[in-house]
Amino acid sequence: MAPVKSLLLPAATALLALVAPSTANGRPKESTYYNPIFSGSYPDPSCIFVEEWDDTFFCASSSFNIFPGIPIHASKDLRNWKTISNVLTRHEQLPDLQLTNGSTSGIWAPTIRYHDKTFYVFTTLVHDKMDITDGSRWDNIIFKTKNPFDEESWSTPVHFNFTGYDPSPFWHEDGKVYMSGAHPWQVEPGVYQMVVDLETGETSEKVSLWNGTGGLAPEGSHTFYRDGWYYLLVAEGGTGMDHMVTMARSRDINGPYEPNPDNPILTNANTTEWFQTVGHADLFQDKSGNWWGVALSTRSGPEYRTYPMGRETVMVPVKWERNGWPVFEPVRGEMRGPLPRENRKFAQPDDCPSATKTIDFRKKIPDNFVYWRTPREGTYTVSERGHPNTLSLKPSHLNLTALDGNYAETGQTFIAVRQTDTLFTYSVNVEFEPKEEEEEAGVSVFLSMNHHIDLGIVNLPDKNTSSPTSGSLIPHLRFRAESFPAEEWVVAPQPVIELVPEAWRGKPLTLEIKAINLTHYAFSAGPANSEFRRRTIAYGAGDLVSWGFTGTLIGAYATNNGGEGTTKAYLSNWKYTPQSQFRD
Ligand SMILES: *[C@@H]1O[C@H](CO)[C@@H](O)[C@H](O)[C@H]1NC(C)=O
Ligand SMILES: *[C@@H]1O[C@H](CO)[C@@H](O)[C@H](O)[C@H]1NC(C)=O
Ligand SMILES: *[C@@H]1O[C@H](CO)[C@@H](O)[C@H](O)[C@H]1NC(C)=O
Ligand SMILES: *[C@@H]1O[C@H](CO)[C@@H](O)[C@H](O)[C@H]1NC(C)=O
Ligand SMILES: *[C@@H]1O[C@H](CO)[C@@H](O)[C@H](O)[C@H]1NC(C)=O
Ligand SMILES: *[C@@H]1O[C@H](CO)[C@@H](O)[C@H](O)[C@H]1NC(C)=O
Ligand SMILES: *[C@@H]1O[C@H](CO)[C@@H](O)[C@H](O)[C@H]1NC(C)=O
């Protein structure tokens, strides 16, 4: 077996230069494209180019507790991308996803590779336990399929034993599959390697490959073979402001590895760029022989305070220098590079994954809708009898915070899309006639179980003693936010609780979330479909939901807040309208 992605022979390079689009001086034609290539919560990208699949690029990214998990993007031209499937779509593939604990648990950093007509995804299900050294925190797994376009065809995983994360395979010509991965930074941090049996998950002894250049948490490793060298690409510095990409190489896959004298080879640390935290890269080569790097980045500027979309996927051109090391272009919003000829086969509608027309829930839930962990059966029903063109939500006992912001085995009723635009307006009509106290349905900007901002319709006793409904249960509008842990500058807003105005009661309401500027969301309510009568109830700051490893979801929930209520909420006219993308 040949090592993955070996160097093109000089003759082949010359031939490709003839077919690649080129300018008069013989250099490939450069075109403009924009970062992020996937906006919204698509961190830890890993990409491949597969000639045998009709010259298609494929990428995988982390999903944490978002379900379906591990989205796969495809493209023919590196500009138009589409989510073609998710690796994790069935509860029985990974029942433990439901049992993870913590705001940064779930699926971390997949690596996608193609070998012998099969697509493999190596990843880790992280049980966010306090004891980092506990092997049971790290469930390392391998999924495969022969057809990534057929979502159902992704396998149940093979599990293998590695006390660490970010596993990445390399098929060696000796016939073995070498897996490199990261140790937790608290215990002997560094990149380690073992041989893994893809069928049984059996592993060999672990070898220490490289401990990086001294940055925190060497991780996100990938191995490439080129010109007689094994190149080890590594992320260091932690996934915040010191994030960077470094490289080392060796003649032997087990080392010793010598560092690139020009490390770090990619970072925006110590710059004033809008794109920060650049790191966790992967490399691939297109049909013309051009190399590309993908990485994660956060659009936050050096202030790094408000970045609700979290870590997104960016792409840069890469050139190998004569000295045998790759040089990455720095990450900017507007980029130029030798892109393949335009091909819109995988263009999203309106070039935006969630820019959809009004969704009327006539037949099915759209493909880009997501949940927090596996949805419970019978919770979300399209066009229930007597409620055509609606999505009914059966309330969960747990609210979005659940009991402790950590653990939610019995599940939460919440359906959402990723926030993919700096500015957007989301609105949905909610028909909800609560009967019990604390029954609630509403909309949320949701980052994690302990970072969310909500506006709900909730049944509460009327506390106004001079009101005719004093003491009885009346629908209220309740705005509140949860944000713990948080940075010291985060100020939790005062909850707002007010009666639903009498004229609005007993009718569907429109609830709206609008990202009005770089720092704030406006939460509004009004009678359904009457923009004129809609009014802003409160503002929520984006820094409340700028934390950890994930990005915000925008959607609707229903809960009885630990009570007994079973009243359903009916959603209709769901609309997410992108308004603006800040790239500089
Ligand atoms: C969740 O984590 C907390 C500590 O963060 C721990 O006390 C609790 O036992 C954990 N629960 C489970 C089910 O692992
Ligand atoms: C996993 O490997 C560790 C040592 O690396 C060992 O202590 C442990 O018993 C192994 N667990 C399983 C389930 O094989
Ligand atoms: C990396 O550090 C560990 C100690 O944390 C050490 O045992 C190992 O030899 C180092 N590896 C290399 C390749 O230097
Ligand atoms: C950024 O600057 C700090 C302080 O000068 C330095 O320690 C760090 O290495 C720099 N990081 C990078 C990636 O250049
Ligand atoms: C209480 O109810 C009375 C009578 O409906 C109304 O005039 C008054 O504004 C209410 N007070 C508050 C604080 O809502
Ligand atoms: C965004 O709007 C909010 C609410 O009006 C305001 O408090 C905040 O200062 C604005 N932020 C910026 C950056 O303009
Ligand atoms: C969530 O529900 C629990 C009871 O199950 C309640 O104590 C808590 O206040 C609720 N929190 C939020 C933010 O809704």
XYZ file of C-alpha atoms and ligand atoms in Angstrom:
682
model
C 0.000 0.000 0.000
C 1.316 3.411 -0.896
C 1.423 6.103 1.760
C -1.423 8.544 1.576
C -1.061 11.546 -0.725
C 2.495 11.037 -1.859
C 4.291 13.686 -3.855
C 3.469 13.999 -7.512
C 6.373 13.044 -9.720
C 8.019 15.963 -11.550
C 6.697 14.695 -14.909
C 3.167 14.556 -13.593
C 3.514 18.038 -12.129
C 4.513 19.390 -15.529
C 1.548 17.690 -17.152
C -0.856 19.072 -14.569
C 0.539 22.547 -15.047
C -0.694 22.329 -18.631
C -4.250 21.383 -17.716
C -4.566 23.713 -14.726
C -5.935 27.153 -15.553
C -2.889 29.373 -15.934
C -2.021 32.932 -16.815
C 0.467 34.093 -19.420
C 3.395 33.760 -17.028
C 2.505 30.117 -16.450
C 1.392 30.597 -12.858
C -1.972 29.223 -11.802
C -4.784 31.730 -12.017
C -5.750 33.088 -8.631
C -9.359 33.680 -7.669
C -10.948 35.352 -4.690
C -12.786 33.468 -1.968
C -13.920 34.285 1.547
C -13.320 32.969 5.026
C -14.813 31.372 6.947
C -15.576 28.703 4.350
C -18.064 27.203 6.840
C -19.491 29.862 9.118
C -21.015 28.864 12.422
C -20.051 26.060 14.756
C -17.871 23.899 12.500
C -14.631 23.574 14.489
C -11.616 21.284 14.104
C -11.908 20.786 10.346
C -10.381 17.841 8.551
C -10.553 17.646 4.746
C -9.602 15.348 1.891
C -9.737 15.407 -1.892
C -10.991 12.181 -3.445
C -10.265 11.790 -7.133
C -12.093 8.454 -7.301
C -15.294 10.164 -6.142
C -15.481 12.364 -9.219
C -12.910 14.861 -7.925
C -14.760 15.836 -4.762
C -13.512 17.516 -1.586
C -14.906 16.278 1.727
C -14.561 17.811 5.207
C -15.614 16.695 8.666
C -15.946 18.855 11.768
C -16.572 18.521 15.493
C -20.126 18.520 16.803
C -19.803 18.171 20.598
C -23.376 17.531 21.813
C -25.090 18.738 18.642
C -27.102 16.007 16.948
C -26.921 14.807 14.196
C -23.189 14.707 14.801
C -20.025 15.061 12.713
C -21.299 16.987 9.675
C -19.676 16.157 6.336
C -19.319 18.957 3.787
C -18.634 18.331 0.102
C -17.462 20.614 -2.704
C -16.224 20.406 -6.288
C -14.588 23.826 -6.388
C -13.621 24.845 -2.812
C -16.118 27.745 -2.941
C -19.522 26.075 -3.022
C -19.993 23.674 -0.142
C -22.899 21.637 1.078
C -23.494 19.434 4.114
C -24.094 16.077 2.426
C -24.482 13.881 5.491
C -23.767 13.467 9.162
C -21.773 10.542 10.474
C -23.817 10.242 13.661
C -27.556 10.010 12.988
C -28.778 7.019 15.011
C -28.936 6.829 18.801
C -27.720 3.215 18.743
C -24.472 4.221 17.008
C -23.295 5.883 20.209
C -25.800 5.639 23.084
C -23.228 7.208 25.425
C -23.583 10.575 23.674
C -26.726 10.939 25.804
C -24.705 10.389 28.983
C -21.917 12.888 28.523
C -21.534 15.425 31.247
C -20.406 19.032 30.838
C -20.538 21.899 28.397
C -17.558 20.843 26.311
C -18.200 17.143 26.125
C -19.403 15.024 23.223
C -17.709 14.589 19.855
C -14.278 16.187 19.516
C -12.112 16.675 16.424
C -12.815 14.076 13.767
C -10.220 13.187 11.138
C -11.622 12.110 7.768
C -9.528 9.957 5.436
C -10.191 7.846 2.337
C -8.452 4.536 1.856
C -9.171 1.552 -0.366
C -12.622 2.783 -1.449
C -13.681 3.457 2.138
C -14.153 6.717 4.033
C -12.974 6.599 7.659
C -13.689 9.054 10.454
C -11.571 8.772 13.597
C -12.840 10.759 16.568
C -13.359 10.825 20.340
C -16.499 10.851 22.434
C -15.454 12.835 25.485
C -17.185 12.154 28.799
C -16.447 15.403 30.554
C -15.454 13.940 33.902
C -13.302 15.788 36.378
C -10.605 13.112 36.390
C -8.671 13.823 33.212
C -6.449 10.757 33.618
C -9.422 8.426 33.831
C -9.268 6.381 30.619
C -13.063 6.162 30.559
C -13.199 9.918 29.874
C -11.870 9.270 26.364
C -13.878 6.952 24.114
C -11.900 6.751 20.863
C -13.875 5.516 17.896
C -13.695 4.764 14.171
C -16.646 5.139 11.804
C -16.617 4.116 8.164
C -18.731 4.136 5.023
C -18.352 3.338 1.359
C -20.763 6.141 0.439
C -20.729 9.360 2.471
C -23.776 10.624 0.541
C -25.865 7.893 2.120
C -26.227 9.057 5.708
C -27.591 5.720 6.900
C -24.505 3.922 5.624
C -22.167 5.291 8.297
C -21.246 2.364 10.548
C -21.511 1.909 14.254
C -18.017 2.672 15.543
C -15.126 0.411 16.427
C -13.783 1.514 19.823
C -10.082 1.554 20.656
C -8.150 2.219 23.825
C -6.243 5.501 23.931
C -6.110 7.822 26.929
C -6.301 10.966 24.828
C -8.105 12.639 21.943
C -7.777 13.948 18.354
C -6.947 10.571 16.785
C -5.719 10.692 13.186
C -4.866 7.663 11.035
C -2.082 7.171 8.523
C -1.917 4.179 6.178
C 1.724 3.123 5.914
C 3.264 1.109 3.112
C 4.111 -1.540 5.693
C 0.382 -2.330 5.658
C -0.305 -0.973 9.136
C -2.517 1.914 10.223
C -0.680 4.300 12.536
C -2.868 6.458 14.741
C -1.417 9.629 16.213
C -3.290 11.421 18.960
C -2.888 13.862 21.821
C -2.440 13.203 25.499
C -4.454 15.413 27.823
C -2.301 18.455 28.559
C -2.350 17.782 32.287
C -0.470 14.467 31.984
C 2.666 14.069 29.844
C 1.317 16.351 27.112
C 2.411 15.533 23.585
C 1.568 13.629 20.449
C 1.664 9.859 20.766
C 1.270 7.078 18.233
C 0.079 3.494 18.139
C -0.828 0.953 15.490
C -4.575 0.302 15.420
C -6.456 -2.664 14.003
C -9.404 -1.100 12.147
C -11.637 -4.131 12.600
C -11.051 -4.998 16.255
C -9.748 -1.735 17.718
C -6.736 -3.573 19.127
C -3.779 -1.269 19.682
C -0.004 -1.597 19.962
C 2.261 0.001 22.574
C 2.181 3.778 22.557
C 5.192 5.739 21.225
C 5.909 9.395 22.093
C 6.355 11.241 18.771
C 6.801 14.918 19.523
C 5.988 17.304 22.363
C 5.717 20.382 20.168
C 7.628 23.641 20.477
C 6.601 24.391 24.043
C 3.056 25.655 23.511
C 0.244 24.402 25.732
C -1.581 21.206 24.726
C 0.095 19.792 21.622
C -2.884 18.200 19.822
C -4.796 17.913 16.540
C -1.983 15.988 14.848
C -2.053 14.679 11.270
C 0.663 12.746 9.428
C 1.581 13.286 5.751
C 4.198 11.556 3.655
C 6.149 13.557 1.108
C 9.505 13.032 -0.551
C 10.758 10.428 1.896
C 9.674 12.373 4.981
C 6.857 11.827 7.459
C 5.467 15.248 8.337
C 3.609 15.708 11.594
C 1.237 18.682 11.660
C 0.326 19.750 15.205
C -1.773 22.396 16.974
C -0.360 24.071 20.066
C -1.113 26.870 22.481
C -4.645 25.760 23.392
C -7.612 26.630 21.228
C -7.664 30.304 22.343
C -5.594 33.394 21.565
C -2.232 31.542 21.567
C -3.407 28.885 19.125
C -0.902 28.010 16.403
C 0.116 25.321 13.935
C 3.574 23.775 14.067
C 5.304 20.990 12.176
C 8.050 18.410 12.591
C 9.338 15.690 10.309
C 11.126 12.369 10.393
C 12.460 9.716 8.022
C 10.794 7.103 10.246
C 7.108 7.221 11.134
C 8.002 6.497 14.775
C 10.516 9.362 14.918
C 12.684 10.989 16.041
C 10.926 14.102 14.675
C 12.869 17.296 13.968
C 10.953 20.579 14.248
C 10.560 23.022 11.381
C 12.922 25.956 12.114
C 10.157 28.316 10.936
C 7.528 27.219 13.470
C 4.816 28.284 13.976
C 3.757 27.895 10.355
C 0.271 29.300 10.863
C -1.116 31.568 13.580
C -2.835 34.913 14.079
C -1.618 35.170 17.668
C -0.292 38.616 18.647
C -2.004 40.289 15.679
C -4.955 42.654 15.487
C -6.734 40.445 12.928
C -10.487 39.920 13.148
C -9.825 36.184 12.650
C -8.167 34.908 15.840
C -7.377 31.540 17.489
C -6.185 30.101 14.146
C -5.024 26.522 14.582
C -5.912 22.848 14.431
C -5.094 22.536 10.736
C -5.298 19.803 8.142
C -3.718 19.648 4.670
C -4.922 18.310 1.345
C -3.970 18.524 -2.304
C -6.317 19.290 -5.206
C -6.298 17.752 -8.680
C -3.900 20.384 -10.042
C -1.399 19.567 -7.317
C -2.059 22.706 -5.264
C -1.974 22.295 -1.511
C -4.558 23.771 0.840
C -4.781 24.108 4.571
C -7.952 24.242 6.626
C -8.011 25.344 10.248
C -10.371 26.658 12.873
C -10.635 30.343 13.684
C -12.786 32.633 15.813
C -14.080 35.955 14.491
C -13.521 38.010 17.602
C -10.732 40.480 16.931
C -7.962 40.698 19.549
C -10.515 41.664 22.231
C -11.790 38.077 22.128
C -14.950 38.924 24.047
C -17.893 38.457 21.720
C -17.731 35.505 19.347
C -21.044 33.643 19.619
C -20.449 31.576 16.475
C -17.359 30.139 18.140
C -14.741 28.309 16.155
C -15.420 28.224 12.412
C -13.640 26.657 9.423
C -11.169 28.719 7.385
C -9.021 27.749 4.398
C -5.682 29.069 3.094
C -3.396 28.233 0.143
C -0.211 26.371 1.046
C 3.040 26.147 -0.929
C 5.922 23.768 -0.297
C 9.232 25.574 -0.340
C 12.497 24.240 -1.704
C 13.685 23.640 1.870
C 11.038 20.935 2.147
C 8.593 22.672 4.498
C 5.119 24.024 3.704
C 4.271 27.729 3.921
C 0.685 28.697 4.783
C -0.882 32.005 3.744
C -2.115 33.859 6.839
C -5.850 33.717 7.535
C -7.844 36.763 6.374
C -11.505 37.333 5.481
C -10.803 37.867 1.800
C -8.340 35.411 0.284
C -6.852 34.651 -3.112
C -5.698 31.274 -4.296
C -5.491 28.865 -7.239
C -9.043 27.537 -6.853
C -10.365 24.814 -9.144
C -12.737 25.909 -11.906
C -16.139 26.942 -10.519
C -18.617 24.094 -10.192
C -21.850 24.683 -8.306
C -22.826 21.058 -7.853
C -22.739 21.443 -4.084
C -23.963 25.029 -3.839
C -26.288 25.607 -0.907
C -29.547 27.390 -1.591
C -28.694 31.116 -1.537
C -25.095 30.117 -0.827
C -25.886 29.862 2.844
C -26.616 26.658 4.724
C -29.522 27.962 6.714
C -30.762 30.832 4.574
C -34.095 29.344 3.833
C -37.427 30.609 2.834
C -40.101 30.505 5.519
C -40.402 26.923 6.712
C -43.964 25.745 6.999
C -43.356 22.186 8.322
C -45.675 20.723 5.720
C -43.937 17.358 5.375
C -40.610 17.101 7.137
C -38.096 18.793 9.352
C -35.432 20.381 7.114
C -32.019 18.709 6.941
C -30.075 21.524 8.561
C -32.113 21.407 11.795
C -30.297 20.085 14.850
C -30.924 19.006 18.445
C -28.940 18.954 21.663
C -28.056 15.273 21.940
C -30.302 12.593 20.441
C -33.944 13.677 20.115
C -36.470 11.597 22.001
C -39.002 9.783 19.903
C -42.413 11.441 19.572
C -41.156 14.833 20.719
C -41.160 16.664 17.377
C -44.113 16.039 15.058
C -44.723 17.667 11.721
C -48.316 18.645 10.869
C -49.964 16.772 13.719
C -53.655 16.015 13.227
C -55.588 19.247 13.645
C -52.404 21.321 13.374
C -51.420 21.413 9.700
C -48.154 23.107 8.721
C -46.810 23.199 12.242
C -44.091 21.456 14.204
C -45.371 20.325 17.562
C -43.001 20.259 20.522
C -43.729 17.952 23.412
C -42.278 19.611 26.527
C -39.317 18.074 28.324
C -39.154 17.815 32.077
C -35.720 19.393 31.897
C -35.358 22.984 30.746
C -32.398 24.179 28.682
C -30.215 24.405 31.811
C -31.482 21.063 33.140
C -30.774 20.499 36.805
C -27.159 21.562 36.966
C -26.145 22.747 33.512
C -24.251 19.513 32.992
C -26.177 16.360 32.661
C -29.428 15.753 30.777
C -29.892 12.059 30.270
C -33.655 12.298 29.780
C -33.216 14.932 27.087
C -34.382 18.448 26.404
C -36.915 19.591 23.840
C -35.009 22.022 21.659
C -34.764 22.272 17.887
C -32.452 24.723 16.182
C -30.178 25.762 13.374
C -26.595 26.936 13.729
C -26.090 30.697 13.824
C -24.186 31.178 10.572
C -24.269 34.963 10.152
C -22.951 37.871 12.186
C -26.287 39.630 11.748
C -29.531 37.771 11.145
C -33.204 37.776 12.090
C -34.919 34.631 13.278
C -38.618 34.452 13.975
C -41.169 31.750 14.591
C -44.851 31.695 15.373
C -45.645 29.917 18.626
C -49.124 28.664 19.420
C -49.086 27.723 23.072
C -51.823 27.657 25.688
C -50.128 26.555 28.896
C -52.267 25.114 31.676
C -49.892 24.220 34.508
C -47.575 26.583 36.322
C -44.095 26.915 34.763
C -45.080 25.385 31.454
C -42.933 27.262 28.956
C -42.220 27.511 25.235
C -39.859 29.984 23.673
C -36.838 30.832 21.594
C -33.190 30.701 22.565
C -29.680 31.678 21.609
C -28.121 28.506 22.917
C -24.408 27.768 23.284
C -24.519 25.083 25.953
C -26.737 23.990 28.816
C -25.197 26.659 30.984
C -24.852 29.384 28.354
C -28.126 30.404 26.769
C -30.423 33.427 26.439
C -34.151 32.735 26.259
C -37.438 34.486 25.649
C -40.359 32.258 26.574
C -44.090 32.263 27.046
C -44.536 30.835 30.543
C -47.530 30.225 32.762
C -47.119 32.080 36.090
C -49.456 33.415 38.752
C -50.432 37.037 38.203
C -48.720 38.831 41.080
C -50.552 42.129 40.542
C -52.972 42.373 43.447
C -55.062 45.084 41.821
C -55.423 43.191 38.568
C -58.694 41.314 37.840
C -56.681 38.118 37.174
C -54.682 38.474 40.393
C -53.455 35.112 41.689
C -54.516 33.059 38.685
C -52.171 31.467 36.187
C -51.604 33.737 33.214
C -49.162 33.484 30.315
C -46.207 35.766 30.848
C -43.285 36.700 28.679
C -40.093 35.764 30.470
C -36.617 36.730 29.330
C -33.663 35.243 31.140
C -30.139 34.090 30.575
C -27.821 31.490 31.977
C -24.081 32.038 31.769
C -21.790 30.078 34.005
C -18.841 29.796 33.906
C -18.150 33.165 32.337
C -15.344 35.656 31.891
C -15.222 38.466 34.451
C -16.612 41.065 32.046
C -19.818 39.141 31.414
C -22.793 40.792 33.113
C -25.831 38.560 33.397
C -28.933 40.570 32.462
C -31.835 41.085 34.847
C -34.696 38.744 33.980
C -37.722 40.480 32.455
C -41.108 39.054 33.389
C -44.335 40.647 32.182
C -47.889 39.582 31.447
C -48.653 38.714 27.866
C -50.838 41.733 26.976
C -54.501 40.847 27.119
C -55.044 41.634 23.445
C -52.383 39.055 22.492
C -53.658 36.172 24.638
C -55.141 33.006 23.184
C -53.554 33.646 19.805
C -50.261 32.584 18.292
C -47.396 34.962 19.030
C -44.331 35.658 16.946
C -41.112 35.402 18.925
C -38.076 36.958 17.311
C -34.323 37.001 17.870
C -32.336 39.552 15.943
C -28.568 40.007 16.061
C -28.704 43.785 15.813
C -24.982 44.543 15.939
C -21.679 42.862 16.750
C -22.446 42.628 20.449
C -26.199 42.246 21.017
C -29.303 40.241 20.268
C -32.756 41.816 20.540
C -35.555 39.534 21.774
C -39.019 40.587 20.630
C -42.595 39.378 20.781
C -45.950 40.296 19.321
C -49.113 38.916 17.788
C -48.309 36.473 14.981
C -47.341 37.983 11.664
C -47.783 41.563 12.770
C -44.350 43.100 12.534
C -45.901 46.454 13.300
C -47.067 45.366 16.772
C -43.934 43.398 17.678
C -41.897 44.949 20.434
C -38.486 44.328 21.924
C -38.722 42.800 25.385
C -34.983 42.731 26.183
C -31.438 42.710 24.813
C -29.010 39.879 25.413
C -25.270 40.371 25.033
C -23.300 38.057 22.752
C -20.543 37.672 25.355
C -22.981 35.609 27.477
C -22.749 32.930 24.804
C -19.063 33.325 23.876
C -17.319 30.569 25.779
C -15.781 27.144 25.395
C -15.463 25.176 22.189
C -18.819 25.509 20.459
C -20.934 28.096 18.630
C -24.505 29.218 19.094
C -27.662 27.489 17.965
C -30.814 29.510 17.298
C -34.122 27.780 17.852
C -37.160 26.942 19.932
C -37.752 24.934 23.117
C -40.608 23.607 25.247
C -40.367 22.550 28.888
C -42.429 22.167 32.036
C -39.416 23.277 34.150
C -39.445 20.162 36.283
C -43.247 20.227 36.698
C -46.048 18.044 35.443
C -47.384 19.958 32.439
C -47.749 18.203 29.093
C -49.077 21.062 26.954
C -47.525 21.059 23.512
C -46.331 24.102 21.632
C -46.966 24.411 17.895
C -44.383 26.177 15.762
C -45.019 27.622 12.326
C -43.524 30.171 9.905
C -39.962 29.453 11.014
C -37.680 31.948 9.355
C -33.925 32.527 9.633
C -32.827 35.452 7.486
C -29.096 36.146 7.106
C -28.329 39.874 7.117
C -24.618 40.364 7.246
C -21.299 38.608 7.561
C -18.411 40.506 9.212
C -15.129 39.365 7.696
C -12.775 42.184 8.695
C -20.828 15.271 36.089
O -19.720 16.016 36.461
C -19.748 16.453 37.810
C -18.542 17.297 38.042
O -18.405 18.244 37.042
C -19.772 15.263 38.744
O -19.925 15.723 40.070
C -20.927 14.345 38.387
O -20.844 13.171 39.133
C -20.855 13.987 36.915
N -21.993 13.206 36.554
C -21.876 12.130 35.780
C -23.139 11.415 35.513
O -20.821 11.772 35.318
C -6.240 0.651 28.028
O -4.842 0.881 28.092
C -4.353 1.152 29.402
C -2.860 1.400 29.318
O -2.534 2.198 28.234
C -4.640 -0.029 30.310
O -4.258 0.311 31.627
C -6.132 -0.366 30.267
O -6.369 -1.548 30.996
C -6.616 -0.575 28.845
N -8.047 -0.750 28.839
C -8.659 -1.651 28.074
C -10.157 -1.677 28.176
O -8.067 -2.393 27.341
C 7.582 14.121 25.699
O 7.474 14.370 27.088
C 7.372 13.199 27.896
C 7.222 13.647 29.334
O 6.043 14.383 29.494
C 8.616 12.346 27.722
O 8.456 11.135 28.451
C 8.806 12.027 26.248
O 10.019 11.336 26.071
C 8.829 13.300 25.424
N 8.831 12.905 24.032
C 9.726 13.315 23.139
C 9.604 12.797 21.761
O 10.587 14.117 23.425
C 2.759 36.027 21.329
O 3.445 36.930 22.193
C 3.809 36.352 23.441
C 4.383 37.464 24.303
O 5.355 38.160 23.592
C 4.794 35.219 23.216
O 5.118 34.619 24.433
C 4.133 34.183 22.305
O 5.075 33.174 21.979
C 3.631 34.815 21.024
N 2.876 33.793 20.310
C 3.078 33.475 19.041
C 2.291 32.349 18.484
O 3.843 34.098 18.330
C -51.886 45.980 37.932
O -53.193 45.869 37.416
C -53.876 47.105 37.299
C -55.316 46.825 36.879
O -55.389 46.043 35.714
C -53.141 47.970 36.282
O -53.781 49.214 36.156
C -51.695 48.156 36.727
O -50.946 48.832 35.747
C -51.043 46.828 37.008
N -49.715 47.017 37.570
C -48.613 46.543 37.023
C -47.342 46.801 37.765
O -48.621 45.893 35.981
C -25.531 47.068 20.163
O -26.844 47.382 20.573
C -27.007 47.410 21.994
C -28.489 47.590 22.286
O -29.000 48.716 21.635
C -26.149 48.518 22.576
O -26.280 48.540 23.979
C -24.693 48.236 22.197
O -23.878 49.285 22.639
C -24.545 48.112 20.687
N -23.185 47.651 20.396
C -22.456 48.183 19.428
C -21.087 47.604 19.216
O -22.868 49.100 18.720
C -34.617 24.896 35.061
O -35.433 23.996 35.789
C -35.072 23.835 37.152
C -35.993 22.809 37.767
O -35.986 21.637 37.023
C -35.156 25.166 37.839
O -34.668 25.013 39.162
C -34.339 26.207 37.121
O -34.563 27.476 37.668
C -34.676 26.278 35.663
N -33.712 27.166 35.039
C -33.914 27.839 33.914
C -32.847 28.768 33.441
O -34.920 27.711 33.282
